[in-house]
PDB file of C-alpha atoms in Angstrom:
ATOM      1  CA  ASP A 551       2.228  -2.490 -16.827  1.00  0.00           C
ATOM      2  CA  THR A 552       0.841  -2.504 -13.265  1.00  0.00           C
ATOM      3  CA  GLU A 553       3.993  -1.370 -11.520  1.00  0.00           C
ATOM      4  CA  VAL A 554       4.956   1.633  -9.471  1.00  0.00           C
ATOM      5  CA  THR A 555       8.720   2.045  -9.676  1.00  0.00           C
ATOM      6  CA  GLN A 556      10.676   3.824  -6.967  1.00  0.00           C
ATOM      7  CA  THR A 557      14.321   4.846  -6.987  1.00  0.00           C
ATOM      8  CA  PRO A 558      16.629   4.546  -5.241  1.00  0.00           C
ATOM      9  CA  LYS A 559      15.810   1.427  -3.217  1.00  0.00           C
ATOM     10  CA  HIS A 560      18.149   2.483  -0.426  1.00  0.00           C
ATOM     11  CA  LEU A 561      19.483   5.924   0.528  1.00  0.00           C
ATOM     12  CA  VAL A 562      21.851   7.055   3.263  1.00  0.00           C
ATOM     13  CA  MET A 563      22.192  10.779   3.787  1.00  0.00           C
ATOM     14  CA  GLY A 564      23.601  13.220   6.268  1.00  0.00           C
ATOM     15  CA  MET A 565      21.550  15.901   7.950  1.00  0.00           C
ATOM     16  CA  THR A 566      22.993  18.618   5.686  1.00  0.00           C
ATOM     17  CA  ASN A 567      22.477  16.756   2.419  1.00  0.00           C
ATOM     18  CA  LYS A 568      19.881  17.375  -0.283  1.00  0.00           C
ATOM     19  CA  LYS A 569      18.495  14.313  -2.028  1.00  0.00           C
ATOM     20  CA  SER A 570      15.432  13.324  -4.031  1.00  0.00           C
ATOM     21  CA  LEU A 571      13.245  10.237  -4.162  1.00  0.00           C
ATOM     22  CA  LYS A 572      11.629   9.355  -7.474  1.00  0.00           C
ATOM     23  CA  CYS A 573       8.470   7.484  -8.346  1.00  0.00           C
ATOM     24  CA  GLU A 574       7.072   6.533 -11.743  1.00  0.00           C
ATOM     25  CA  GLN A 575       3.907   4.802 -12.970  1.00  0.00           C
ATOM     26  CA  HIS A 576       2.573   4.181 -16.466  1.00  0.00           C
ATOM     27  CA  MET A 577      -0.918   2.954 -15.628  1.00  0.00           C
ATOM     28  CA  GLY A 578      -2.585   6.248 -16.493  1.00  0.00           C
ATOM     29  CA  HIS A 579      -3.395   6.879 -12.853  1.00  0.00           C
ATOM     30  CA  ARG A 580      -4.157  10.521 -12.014  1.00  0.00           C
ATOM     31  CA  ALA A 581      -3.621  10.324  -8.247  1.00  0.00           C
ATOM     32  CA  MET A 582      -0.232   9.749  -6.657  1.00  0.00           C
ATOM     33  CA  TYR A 583       0.684   9.491  -2.989  1.00  0.00           C
ATOM     34  CA  TRP A 584       3.658   9.599  -0.666  1.00  0.00           C
ATOM     35  CA  TYR A 585       3.515   7.508   2.516  1.00  0.00           C
ATOM     36  CA  LYS A 586       6.045   7.162   5.329  1.00  0.00           C
ATOM     37  CA  GLN A 587       6.372   3.881   7.191  1.00  0.00           C
ATOM     38  CA  LYS A 588       8.416   3.293  10.324  1.00  0.00           C
ATOM     39  CA  ALA A 589       9.423  -0.226  11.328  1.00  0.00           C
ATOM     40  CA  LYS A 590       6.496  -2.352  12.555  1.00  0.00           C
ATOM     41  CA  LYS A 591       4.065   0.537  12.020  1.00  0.00           C
ATOM     42  CA  PRO A 592       1.408   1.096   9.347  1.00  0.00           C
ATOM     43  CA  PRO A 593       1.974   3.502   6.458  1.00  0.00           C
ATOM     44  CA  GLU A 594       1.230   7.164   7.242  1.00  0.00           C
ATOM     45  CA  LEU A 595      -0.039   9.444   4.507  1.00  0.00           C
ATOM     46  CA  MET A 596       2.184  12.443   3.730  1.00  0.00           C
ATOM     47  CA  PHE A 597       0.986  13.956   0.447  1.00  0.00           C
ATOM     48  CA  VAL A 598      -1.611  13.378  -2.253  1.00  0.00           C
ATOM     49  CA  TYR A 599      -1.414  14.713  -5.803  1.00  0.00           C
ATOM     50  CA  SER A 600      -4.513  14.713  -7.940  1.00  0.00           C
ATOM     51  CA  TYR A 601      -4.192  15.586 -11.635  1.00  0.00           C
ATOM     52  CA  GLU A 602      -0.672  16.852 -10.921  1.00  0.00           C
ATOM     53  CA  LYS A 603      -1.817  19.306  -8.261  1.00  0.00           C
ATOM     54  CA  LEU A 604      -1.170  18.970  -4.552  1.00  0.00           C
ATOM     55  CA  SER A 605      -4.432  17.931  -2.964  1.00  0.00           C
ATOM     56  CA  ILE A 606      -3.476  16.865   0.544  1.00  0.00           C
ATOM     57  CA  ASN A 607      -0.517  17.774   2.763  1.00  0.00           C
ATOM     58  CA  GLU A 608      -0.821  15.978   6.090  1.00  0.00           C
ATOM     59  CA  SER A 609       1.039  18.735   7.980  1.00  0.00           C
ATOM     60  CA  VAL A 610       4.399  17.415   6.813  1.00  0.00           C
ATOM     61  CA  PRO A 611       7.509  19.469   7.806  1.00  0.00           C
ATOM     62  CA  SER A 612       8.869  21.699   5.056  1.00  0.00           C
ATOM     63  CA  ARG A 613      12.118  19.713   4.904  1.00  0.00           C
ATOM     64  CA  PHE A 614      10.036  17.351   2.741  1.00  0.00           C
ATOM     65  CA  SER A 615       9.065  18.956  -0.562  1.00  0.00           C
ATOM     66  CA  PRO A 616       6.923  17.025  -3.066  1.00  0.00           C
ATOM     67  CA  GLU A 617       6.807  17.671  -6.782  1.00  0.00           C
ATOM     68  CA  CYS A 618       4.690  16.213  -9.573  1.00  0.00           C
ATOM     69  CA  PRO A 619       6.312  17.165 -12.916  1.00  0.00           C
ATOM     70  CA  ASN A 620       3.745  15.225 -14.964  1.00  0.00           C
ATOM     71  CA  SER A 621       1.038  12.607 -14.581  1.00  0.00           C
ATOM     72  CA  SER A 622       3.548   9.734 -14.490  1.00  0.00           C
ATOM     73  CA  LEU A 623       6.197  11.112 -12.179  1.00  0.00           C
ATOM     74  CA  LEU A 624       6.313  12.032  -8.519  1.00  0.00           C
ATOM     75  CA  ASN A 625       9.341  13.297  -6.636  1.00  0.00           C
ATOM     76  CA  LEU A 626      10.057  13.904  -2.980  1.00  0.00           C
ATOM     77  CA  HIS A 627      12.864  16.382  -2.330  1.00  0.00           C
ATOM     78  CA  LEU A 628      14.649  16.021   1.000  1.00  0.00           C
ATOM     79  CA  HIS A 629      16.687  18.692   2.760  1.00  0.00           C
ATOM     80  CA  ALA A 630      18.067  19.043   6.282  1.00  0.00           C
ATOM     81  CA  LEU A 631      16.456  15.853   7.502  1.00  0.00           C
ATOM     82  CA  GLN A 632      16.672  14.559  11.043  1.00  0.00           C
ATOM     83  CA  PRO A 633      17.620  11.030  12.166  1.00  0.00           C
ATOM     84  CA  GLU A 634      13.987  10.442  13.176  1.00  0.00           C
ATOM     85  CA  ASP A 635      13.039  10.840   9.513  1.00  0.00           C
ATOM     86  CA  SER A 636      14.685   7.492   8.799  1.00  0.00           C
ATOM     87  CA  ALA A 637      11.943   5.232   7.446  1.00  0.00           C
ATOM     88  CA  LEU A 638      10.601   3.403   4.398  1.00  0.00           C
ATOM     89  CA  TYR A 639       9.116   5.955   1.998  1.00  0.00           C
ATOM     90  CA  LEU A 640       6.382   4.491  -0.154  1.00  0.00           C
ATOM     91  CA  CYS A 641       4.880   5.893  -3.335  1.00  0.00           C
ATOM     92  CA  ALA A 642       1.429   4.779  -4.444  1.00  0.00           C
ATOM     93  CA  SER A 643      -0.982   5.556  -7.263  1.00  0.00           C
ATOM     94  CA  SER A 644      -4.675   5.106  -8.008  1.00  0.00           C
ATOM     95  CA  HIS A 645      -7.007   5.875 -10.905  1.00  0.00           C
ATOM     96  CA  ARG A 646      -8.324   8.962  -9.139  1.00  0.00           C
ATOM     97  CA  GLU A 647      -8.019  10.479  -5.681  1.00  0.00           C
ATOM     98  CA  GLY A 648     -10.369   8.599  -3.411  1.00  0.00           C
ATOM     99  CA  ASP A 649     -10.332   5.470  -5.556  1.00  0.00           C
ATOM    100  CA  GLU A 650     -10.147   2.441  -3.382  1.00  0.00           C
ATOM    101  CA  LYS A 651      -7.299   0.475  -4.849  1.00  0.00           C
ATOM    102  CA  LEU A 652      -3.800   1.776  -4.276  1.00  0.00           C
ATOM    103  CA  PHE A 653      -0.833   0.364  -6.142  1.00  0.00           C
ATOM    104  CA  PHE A 654       2.293   0.691  -4.010  1.00  0.00           C
ATOM    105  CA  GLY A 655       5.916   0.759  -5.062  1.00  0.00           C
ATOM    106  CA  SER A 656       8.554  -1.208  -3.174  1.00  0.00           C
ATOM    107  CA  GLY A 657       9.706   1.900  -1.369  1.00  0.00           C
ATOM    108  CA  THR A 658      12.951   3.703  -0.614  1.00  0.00           C
ATOM    109  CA  GLN A 659      14.598   2.733   2.666  1.00  0.00           C
ATOM    110  CA  LEU A 660      16.032   6.007   3.950  1.00  0.00           C
ATOM    111  CA  SER A 661      18.645   6.316   6.693  1.00  0.00           C
ATOM    112  CA  VAL A 662      19.567   9.756   8.004  1.00  0.00           C
ATOM    113  CA  LEU A 663      22.857   9.920   9.868  1.00  0.00           C
TER     114      LEU A 663
ATOM    115  CA  GLU B1482     -11.958  10.060  14.217  1.00  0.00           C
ATOM    116  CA  ASP B1483     -11.609   6.921  12.092  1.00  0.00           C
ATOM    117  CA  GLN B1484      -9.980   4.006  13.913  1.00  0.00           C
ATOM    118  CA  VAL B1485      -8.803   0.553  12.862  1.00  0.00           C
ATOM    119  CA  THR B1486      -7.652  -2.107  15.345  1.00  0.00           C
ATOM    120  CA  GLN B1487      -6.165  -5.394  14.214  1.00  0.00           C
ATOM    121  CA  SER B1488      -5.710  -8.517  16.303  1.00  0.00           C
ATOM    122  CA  PRO B1489      -3.692 -10.441  17.095  1.00  0.00           C
ATOM    123  CA  GLU B1490      -0.498  -8.393  16.688  1.00  0.00           C
ATOM    124  CA  ALA B1491       1.374 -11.559  15.765  1.00  0.00           C
ATOM    125  CA  LEU B1492       0.228 -15.055  14.863  1.00  0.00           C
ATOM    126  CA  ARG B1493       2.344 -18.165  14.493  1.00  0.00           C
ATOM    127  CA  LEU B1494       0.828 -21.142  12.689  1.00  0.00           C
ATOM    128  CA  GLN B1495       1.975 -24.544  11.585  1.00  0.00           C
ATOM    129  CA  GLU B1496       1.641 -25.255   7.890  1.00  0.00           C
ATOM    130  CA  GLY B1497      -1.926 -26.419   7.259  1.00  0.00           C
ATOM    131  CA  GLU B1498      -3.295 -24.913  10.494  1.00  0.00           C
ATOM    132  CA  SER B1499      -6.210 -22.654   9.525  1.00  0.00           C
ATOM    133  CA  SER B1500      -6.945 -19.435  11.447  1.00  0.00           C
ATOM    134  CA  SER B1501      -8.418 -15.942  11.199  1.00  0.00           C
ATOM    135  CA  LEU B1502      -7.181 -12.375  11.535  1.00  0.00           C
ATOM    136  CA  ASN B1503      -9.499  -9.692  12.901  1.00  0.00           C
ATOM    137  CA  CYS B1504      -9.938  -6.039  11.906  1.00  0.00           C
ATOM    138  CA  SER B1505     -12.301  -3.901  14.002  1.00  0.00           C
ATOM    139  CA  TYR B1506     -13.144  -0.450  12.716  1.00  0.00           C
ATOM    140  CA  THR B1507     -14.892   2.813  13.506  1.00  0.00           C
ATOM    141  CA  VAL B1508     -15.426   5.103  10.547  1.00  0.00           C
ATOM    142  CA  SER B1509     -17.752   7.907   9.507  1.00  0.00           C
ATOM    143  CA  GLY B1510     -19.561   6.242   6.643  1.00  0.00           C
ATOM    144  CA  LEU B1511     -17.605   3.304   5.285  1.00  0.00           C
ATOM    145  CA  ARG B1512     -16.761   3.575   1.598  1.00  0.00           C
ATOM    146  CA  GLY B1513     -14.614   0.465   1.619  1.00  0.00           C
ATOM    147  CA  LEU B1514     -12.461  -1.853   3.717  1.00  0.00           C
ATOM    148  CA  PHE B1515      -9.201  -3.103   2.255  1.00  0.00           C
ATOM    149  CA  TRP B1516      -6.801  -5.901   2.999  1.00  0.00           C
ATOM    150  CA  TYR B1517      -3.169  -5.620   1.958  1.00  0.00           C
ATOM    151  CA  ARG B1518      -0.247  -8.000   2.344  1.00  0.00           C
ATOM    152  CA  GLN B1519       3.219  -6.596   3.030  1.00  0.00           C
ATOM    153  CA  ASP B1520       6.483  -8.502   2.857  1.00  0.00           C
ATOM    154  CA  PRO B1521       9.511  -7.132   4.748  1.00  0.00           C
ATOM    155  CA  GLY B1522      11.112  -4.151   3.000  1.00  0.00           C
ATOM    156  CA  LYS B1523       8.383  -4.057   0.327  1.00  0.00           C
ATOM    157  CA  GLY B1524       5.312  -1.969  -0.314  1.00  0.00           C
ATOM    158  CA  PRO B1525       1.846  -3.279   0.543  1.00  0.00           C
ATOM    159  CA  GLU B1526       0.210  -5.491  -2.068  1.00  0.00           C
ATOM    160  CA  PHE B1527      -3.545  -5.176  -2.568  1.00  0.00           C
ATOM    161  CA  LEU B1528      -5.607  -8.262  -1.705  1.00  0.00           C
ATOM    162  CA  PHE B1529      -9.313  -7.386  -1.329  1.00  0.00           C
ATOM    163  CA  THR B1530     -11.862  -4.599  -1.164  1.00  0.00           C
ATOM    164  CA  LEU B1531     -15.142  -5.091   0.741  1.00  0.00           C
ATOM    165  CA  TYR B1532     -17.925  -2.530   0.510  1.00  0.00           C
ATOM    166  CA  SER B1533     -20.909  -3.711   2.525  1.00  0.00           C
ATOM    167  CA  ALA B1534     -21.811  -5.976   5.431  1.00  0.00           C
ATOM    168  CA  GLY B1535     -22.229  -9.583   4.373  1.00  0.00           C
ATOM    169  CA  GLU B1536     -19.824  -9.306   1.477  1.00  0.00           C
ATOM    170  CA  GLU B1537     -17.153 -11.991   1.036  1.00  0.00           C
ATOM    171  CA  LYS B1538     -14.118 -12.212  -1.278  1.00  0.00           C
ATOM    172  CA  GLU B1539     -11.784 -15.166  -1.865  1.00  0.00           C
ATOM    173  CA  LYS B1540      -8.334 -15.571  -3.340  1.00  0.00           C
ATOM    174  CA  GLU B1541      -6.519 -18.883  -3.141  1.00  0.00           C
ATOM    175  CA  ARG B1542      -6.204 -19.721   0.575  1.00  0.00           C
ATOM    176  CA  LEU B1543      -7.554 -16.348   1.732  1.00  0.00           C
ATOM    177  CA  LYS B1544     -11.146 -15.325   2.362  1.00  0.00           C
ATOM    178  CA  ALA B1545     -12.223 -11.894   3.600  1.00  0.00           C
ATOM    179  CA  THR B1546     -15.573 -11.181   5.224  1.00  0.00           C
ATOM    180  CA  LEU B1547     -17.206  -7.968   6.450  1.00  0.00           C
ATOM    181  CA  THR B1548     -19.754  -7.041   9.128  1.00  0.00           C
ATOM    182  CA  LYS B1549     -20.855  -3.584  10.250  1.00  0.00           C
ATOM    183  CA  LYS B1550     -18.100  -3.447  12.875  1.00  0.00           C
ATOM    184  CA  GLU B1551     -15.316  -5.778  11.773  1.00  0.00           C
ATOM    185  CA  SER B1552     -13.698  -7.795   9.052  1.00  0.00           C
ATOM    186  CA  PHE B1553     -12.044 -11.183   9.171  1.00  0.00           C
ATOM    187  CA  LEU B1554      -9.298 -12.562   6.969  1.00  0.00           C
ATOM    188  CA  HIS B1555      -9.572 -16.339   7.062  1.00  0.00           C
ATOM    189  CA  ILE B1556      -6.513 -18.346   6.058  1.00  0.00           C
ATOM    190  CA  THR B1557      -7.188 -21.956   5.120  1.00  0.00           C
ATOM    191  CA  ALA B1558      -4.344 -24.504   5.209  1.00  0.00           C
ATOM    192  CA  PRO B1559      -1.627 -21.829   5.142  1.00  0.00           C
ATOM    193  CA  LYS B1560       1.797 -22.372   3.612  1.00  0.00           C
ATOM    194  CA  PRO B1561       5.133 -20.809   4.637  1.00  0.00           C
ATOM    195  CA  GLU B1562       4.883 -18.414   1.675  1.00  0.00           C
ATOM    196  CA  ASP B1563       1.799 -16.876   3.294  1.00  0.00           C
ATOM    197  CA  SER B1564       4.071 -15.444   5.988  1.00  0.00           C
ATOM    198  CA  ALA B1565       3.799 -11.639   5.844  1.00  0.00           C
ATOM    199  CA  THR B1566       2.240  -8.666   7.602  1.00  0.00           C
ATOM    200  CA  TYR B1567      -1.443  -8.304   6.777  1.00  0.00           C
ATOM    201  CA  LEU B1568      -2.757  -4.752   6.889  1.00  0.00           C
ATOM    202  CA  CYS B1569      -6.386  -3.711   7.118  1.00  0.00           C
ATOM    203  CA  ALA B1570      -7.448  -0.220   6.037  1.00  0.00           C
ATOM    204  CA  VAL B1571     -10.738   1.662   5.855  1.00  0.00           C
ATOM    205  CA  GLN B1572     -11.804   4.457   3.557  1.00  0.00           C
ATOM    206  CA  ALA B1573     -14.292   6.990   4.872  1.00  0.00           C
ATOM    207  CA  GLY B1574     -17.199   8.176   2.787  1.00  0.00           C
ATOM    208  CA  GLY B1575     -17.955  11.442   4.518  1.00  0.00           C
ATOM    209  CA  GLY B1576     -16.614  14.353   6.499  1.00  0.00           C
ATOM    210  CA  THR B1577     -13.107  15.747   6.259  1.00  0.00           C
ATOM    211  CA  SER B1578     -11.550  12.299   5.907  1.00  0.00           C
ATOM    212  CA  TYR B1579     -13.280  11.579   2.595  1.00  0.00           C
ATOM    213  CA  GLY B1580     -11.273   9.157   0.530  1.00  0.00           C
ATOM    214  CA  LYS B1581      -8.366   8.916   2.974  1.00  0.00           C
ATOM    215  CA  LEU B1582      -7.180   5.451   3.973  1.00  0.00           C
ATOM    216  CA  THR B1583      -6.759   4.715   7.683  1.00  0.00           C
ATOM    217  CA  PHE B1584      -4.547   1.690   8.308  1.00  0.00           C
ATOM    218  CA  GLY B1585      -4.500  -0.677  11.236  1.00  0.00           C
ATOM    219  CA  GLN B1586      -1.241  -1.694  12.915  1.00  0.00           C
ATOM    220  CA  GLY B1587      -1.138  -4.974  11.048  1.00  0.00           C
ATOM    221  CA  THR B1588      -0.907  -8.649  12.002  1.00  0.00           C
ATOM    222  CA  ILE B1589       2.445 -10.353  11.526  1.00  0.00           C
ATOM    223  CA  LEU B1590       1.742 -13.889  10.318  1.00  0.00           C
ATOM    224  CA  THR B1591       4.433 -16.563  10.475  1.00  0.00           C
ATOM    225  CA  VAL B1592       3.725 -20.006   9.047  1.00  0.00           C
ATOM    226  CA  HIS B1593       6.175 -22.725  10.042  1.00  0.00           C
ATOM    227  CA  PRO B1594       6.757 -25.764   7.781  1.00  0.00           C
TER     228      PRO B1594
END
């Protein structure tokens, strides 16, 4: 199994809603990542988890809250988002933090109204 | 600061018309240079990793090469299914950006039948 699975594929939420994005991998990877990608732009790193501990937070606003319940799962909790947060949110994994090859999921297309 | 510049921004080819995409980079100690392919609404798909100047990698109609300042992705006799955005990324080997991927803006390739 070489897949990173993200749910939901699409999400529409209001600015007062609370929602969560989920990501799962069963490749035994110990590093997991959240990226944000706006249309026609490259992916931007948000968070890195290494061995289930937060390793990197790229100065992301607190309305985005990551969680890594175990080595296979990664969540991104969303609260009080702004319309400019609308984007494709990508999860990725690698064997270890700093390993060169990232496996990306298909992403969650988020629209904030 | 690590920088990656890809050119052209967009490239339109006829089926069978070979061409090259360019990725110029500035990085503090290159650990690796990566090429990814991204289809609309999907996550990036890993293509190649290059580690040192002079290295070449091939996969079907694609060939990636690396010098000390840039990388080329050569596409030989492309087909419409090669249409996608091609992303270049570098991974630094030193300083505060250790292990972090820096992406270029991407080249949007369209191959017409």
